[in-house]
């Protein structure tokens, strides 16, 4: 699981450099450096908690739902703190969603690689 977090973190930094979107001009509650799009917090939290939620889905749906709520709160907090635009967070979520779907499809087609 940690390999996926590391891969997404590296992809995030590459995307930030290629897109080079500046952070919001509003007075942030937290000072952040670097570029804005996509939100690394949104991407990494979606990968980490999304993967854990996937593994709990058949056994403990409440845990999965709580983890998705945590993912949502992390994204909202980045916008609230003024360090990301809403589109930065949504973009991070969409990329991570696509990445996780690819990983899960690959795992289902290659049972010997499956975590479950």
PDB file of N, CA and C in Angstrom, residues 6-49:
ATOM      1  N   UNK A   6       3.607   6.419  -2.309  1.00  0.00           N
ATOM      2  CA  UNK A   6       4.857   7.001  -2.801  1.00  0.00           C
ATOM      3  C   UNK A   6       4.762   7.331  -4.293  1.00  0.00           C
ATOM      4  N   UNK A   7       4.185   6.433  -5.076  1.00  0.00           N
ATOM      5  CA  UNK A   7       4.043   6.681  -6.512  1.00  0.00           C
ATOM      6  C   UNK A   7       3.196   7.918  -6.756  1.00  0.00           C
ATOM      7  N   UNK A   8       2.072   8.019  -6.062  1.00  0.00           N
ATOM      8  CA  UNK A   8       1.182   9.172  -6.250  1.00  0.00           C
ATOM      9  C   UNK A   8       1.845  10.462  -5.775  1.00  0.00           C
ATOM     10  N   UNK A   9       2.604  10.408  -4.698  1.00  0.00           N
ATOM     11  CA  UNK A   9       3.306  11.607  -4.215  1.00  0.00           C
ATOM     12  C   UNK A   9       4.320  12.091  -5.250  1.00  0.00           C
ATOM     13  N   UNK A  10       5.016  11.166  -5.881  1.00  0.00           N
ATOM     14  CA  UNK A  10       5.980  11.548  -6.926  1.00  0.00           C
ATOM     15  C   UNK A  10       5.269  12.110  -8.144  1.00  0.00           C
ATOM     16  N   UNK A  11       4.186  11.450  -8.574  1.00  0.00           N
ATOM     17  CA  UNK A  11       3.405  11.947  -9.710  1.00  0.00           C
ATOM     18  C   UNK A  11       2.857  13.330  -9.409  1.00  0.00           C
ATOM     19  N   UNK A  12       2.418  13.545  -8.168  1.00  0.00           N
ATOM     20  CA  UNK A  12       1.894  14.850  -7.775  1.00  0.00           C
ATOM     21  C   UNK A  12       2.938  15.950  -7.959  1.00  0.00           C
ATOM     22  N   UNK A  13       4.152  15.698  -7.534  1.00  0.00           N
ATOM     23  CA  UNK A  13       5.206  16.715  -7.655  1.00  0.00           C
ATOM     24  C   UNK A  13       5.542  16.985  -9.119  1.00  0.00           C
ATOM     25  N   UNK A  14       5.530  15.947  -9.936  1.00  0.00           N
ATOM     26  CA  UNK A  14       5.776  16.130 -11.377  1.00  0.00           C
ATOM     27  C   UNK A  14       4.659  16.958 -11.992  1.00  0.00           C
ATOM     28  N   UNK A  15       3.408  16.652 -11.634  1.00  0.00           N
ATOM     29  CA  UNK A  15       2.270  17.406 -12.164  1.00  0.00           C
ATOM     30  C   UNK A  15       2.329  18.870 -11.728  1.00  0.00           C
ATOM     31  N   UNK A  16       2.691  19.122 -10.477  1.00  0.00           N
ATOM     32  CA  UNK A  16       2.792  20.503  -9.983  1.00  0.00           C
ATOM     33  C   UNK A  16       3.813  21.296 -10.798  1.00  0.00           C
ATOM     34  N   UNK A  17       4.947  20.677 -11.100  1.00  0.00           N
ATOM     35  CA  UNK A  17       5.984  21.363 -11.877  1.00  0.00           C
ATOM     36  C   UNK A  17       5.515  21.611 -13.307  1.00  0.00           C
ATOM     37  N   UNK A  18       4.863  20.625 -13.906  1.00  0.00           N
ATOM     38  CA  UNK A  18       4.410  20.775 -15.293  1.00  0.00           C
ATOM     39  C   UNK A  18       3.279  21.804 -15.426  1.00  0.00           C
ATOM     40  N   UNK A  19       2.366  21.812 -14.476  1.00  0.00           N
ATOM     41  CA  UNK A  19       1.209  22.722 -14.553  1.00  0.00           C
ATOM     42  C   UNK A  19       1.555  24.097 -14.000  1.00  0.00           C
ATOM     43  N   UNK A  20       2.315  24.170 -12.941  1.00  0.00           N
ATOM     44  CA  UNK A  20       2.831  25.416 -12.341  1.00  0.00           C
ATOM     45  C   UNK A  20       1.737  26.434 -12.041  1.00  0.00           C
ATOM     46  N   UNK A  21       0.664  25.993 -11.437  1.00  0.00           N
ATOM     47  CA  UNK A  21      -0.421  26.898 -11.051  1.00  0.00           C
ATOM     48  C   UNK A  21      -0.095  27.525  -9.703  1.00  0.00           C
ATOM     49  N   UNK A  22      -0.118  28.861  -9.620  1.00  0.00           N
ATOM     50  CA  UNK A  22       0.177  29.507  -8.333  1.00  0.00           C
ATOM     51  C   UNK A  22      -0.942  29.265  -7.314  1.00  0.00           C
ATOM     52  N   UNK A  23      -0.581  29.402  -6.064  1.00  0.00           N
ATOM     53  CA  UNK A  23      -1.550  29.222  -4.985  1.00  0.00           C
ATOM     54  C   UNK A  23      -2.496  30.421  -4.936  1.00  0.00           C
ATOM     55  N   UNK A  24      -3.635  30.281  -4.244  1.00  0.00           N
ATOM     56  CA  UNK A  24      -4.593  31.405  -4.130  1.00  0.00           C
ATOM     57  C   UNK A  24      -3.948  32.634  -3.496  1.00  0.00           C
ATOM     58  N   UNK A  25      -4.429  33.817  -3.907  1.00  0.00           N
ATOM     59  CA  UNK A  25      -3.898  35.079  -3.394  1.00  0.00           C
ATOM     60  C   UNK A  25      -4.512  35.501  -2.068  1.00  0.00           C
ATOM     61  N   UNK A  26      -5.558  34.818  -1.653  1.00  0.00           N
ATOM     62  CA  UNK A  26      -6.195  35.185  -0.385  1.00  0.00           C
ATOM     63  C   UNK A  26      -5.218  34.971   0.754  1.00  0.00           C
ATOM     64  N   UNK A  27      -5.440  35.672   1.844  1.00  0.00           N
ATOM     65  CA  UNK A  27      -4.574  35.521   3.009  1.00  0.00           C
ATOM     66  C   UNK A  27      -4.787  34.134   3.603  1.00  0.00           C
ATOM     67  N   UNK A  28      -3.823  33.241   3.435  1.00  0.00           N
ATOM     68  CA  UNK A  28      -4.020  31.882   3.945  1.00  0.00           C
ATOM     69  C   UNK A  28      -3.821  31.818   5.454  1.00  0.00           C
ATOM     70  N   UNK A  29      -4.496  30.872   6.073  1.00  0.00           N
ATOM     71  CA  UNK A  29      -4.303  30.629   7.501  1.00  0.00           C
ATOM     72  C   UNK A  29      -3.008  29.858   7.745  1.00  0.00           C
ATOM     73  N   UNK A  30      -2.541  29.193   6.707  1.00  0.00           N
ATOM     74  CA  UNK A  30      -1.303  28.430   6.767  1.00  0.00           C
ATOM     75  C   UNK A  30      -0.462  28.843   5.567  1.00  0.00           C
ATOM     76  N   UNK A  31       0.816  29.071   5.765  1.00  0.00           N
ATOM     77  CA  UNK A  31       1.698  29.447   4.660  1.00  0.00           C
ATOM     78  C   UNK A  31       2.203  28.181   3.983  1.00  0.00           C
ATOM     79  N   UNK A  32       1.926  28.060   2.705  1.00  0.00           N
ATOM     80  CA  UNK A  32       2.390  26.928   1.906  1.00  0.00           C
ATOM     81  C   UNK A  32       3.253  27.462   0.779  1.00  0.00           C
ATOM     82  N   UNK A  33       4.254  26.727   0.422  1.00  0.00           N
ATOM     83  CA  UNK A  33       5.127  27.093  -0.684  1.00  0.00           C
ATOM     84  C   UNK A  33       4.891  26.127  -1.837  1.00  0.00           C
ATOM     85  N   UNK A  34       5.325  26.515  -2.997  1.00  0.00           N
ATOM     86  CA  UNK A  34       5.188  25.640  -4.151  1.00  0.00           C
ATOM     87  C   UNK A  34       3.909  25.924  -4.908  1.00  0.00           C
ATOM     88  N   UNK A  35       3.650  25.074  -5.857  1.00  0.00           N
ATOM     89  CA  UNK A  35       2.489  25.256  -6.722  1.00  0.00           C
ATOM     90  C   UNK A  35       1.238  24.617  -6.123  1.00  0.00           C
ATOM     91  N   UNK A  36       0.105  24.982  -6.712  1.00  0.00           N
ATOM     92  CA  UNK A  36      -1.177  24.642  -6.128  1.00  0.00           C
ATOM     93  C   UNK A  36      -1.820  23.376  -6.694  1.00  0.00           C
ATOM     94  N   UNK A  37      -1.772  23.208  -8.005  1.00  0.00           N
ATOM     95  CA  UNK A  37      -2.530  22.119  -8.635  1.00  0.00           C
ATOM     96  C   UNK A  37      -1.640  20.945  -8.959  1.00  0.00           C
ATOM     97  N   UNK A  38      -2.069  19.747  -8.617  1.00  0.00           N
ATOM     98  CA  UNK A  38      -3.193  19.308  -7.798  1.00  0.00           C
ATOM     99  C   UNK A  38      -2.807  19.251  -6.322  1.00  0.00           C
ATOM    100  N   UNK A  39      -3.788  19.162  -5.473  1.00  0.00           N
ATOM    101  CA  UNK A  39      -3.543  19.120  -4.032  1.00  0.00           C
ATOM    102  C   UNK A  39      -2.927  17.778  -3.637  1.00  0.00           C
ATOM    103  N   UNK A  40      -1.727  17.828  -3.089  1.00  0.00           N
ATOM    104  CA  UNK A  40      -1.055  16.594  -2.657  1.00  0.00           C
ATOM    105  C   UNK A  40      -1.797  15.954  -1.483  1.00  0.00           C
ATOM    106  N   UNK A  41      -2.304  16.771  -0.574  1.00  0.00           N
ATOM    107  CA  UNK A  41      -3.049  16.217   0.563  1.00  0.00           C
ATOM    108  C   UNK A  41      -4.274  15.450   0.076  1.00  0.00           C
ATOM    109  N   UNK A  42      -4.990  16.025  -0.897  1.00  0.00           N
ATOM    110  CA  UNK A  42      -6.181  15.358  -1.430  1.00  0.00           C
ATOM    111  C   UNK A  42      -5.803  14.057  -2.128  1.00  0.00           C
ATOM    112  N   UNK A  43      -4.744  14.090  -2.931  1.00  0.00           N
ATOM    113  CA  UNK A  43      -4.337  12.892  -3.675  1.00  0.00           C
ATOM    114  C   UNK A  43      -3.878  11.769  -2.753  1.00  0.00           C
ATOM    115  N   UNK A  44      -2.990  12.092  -1.829  1.00  0.00           N
ATOM    116  CA  UNK A  44      -2.414  11.061  -0.968  1.00  0.00           C
ATOM    117  C   UNK A  44      -3.448  10.522   0.016  1.00  0.00           C
ATOM    118  N   UNK A  45      -4.293  11.398   0.568  1.00  0.00           N
ATOM    119  CA  UNK A  45      -5.319  10.905   1.491  1.00  0.00           C
ATOM    120  C   UNK A  45      -6.312  10.002   0.770  1.00  0.00           C
ATOM    121  N   UNK A  46      -6.650  10.346  -0.468  1.00  0.00           N
ATOM    122  CA  UNK A  46      -7.586   9.512  -1.236  1.00  0.00           C
ATOM    123  C   UNK A  46      -6.972   8.143  -1.507  1.00  0.00           C
ATOM    124  N   UNK A  47      -5.688   8.112  -1.844  1.00  0.00           N
ATOM    125  CA  UNK A  47      -5.023   6.832  -2.104  1.00  0.00           C
ATOM    126  C   UNK A  47      -4.965   5.997  -0.826  1.00  0.00           C
ATOM    127  N   UNK A  48      -4.472   6.581   0.244  1.00  0.00           N
ATOM    128  CA  UNK A  48      -4.273   5.838   1.485  1.00  0.00           C
ATOM    129  C   UNK A  48      -5.605   5.378   2.085  1.00  0.00           C
ATOM    130  N   UNK A  49      -6.479   6.314   2.376  1.00  0.00           N
ATOM    131  CA  UNK A  49      -7.743   5.964   3.025  1.00  0.00           C
ATOM    132  C   UNK A  49      -8.702   5.256   2.066  1.00  0.00           C
TER     133      UNK A  49
END
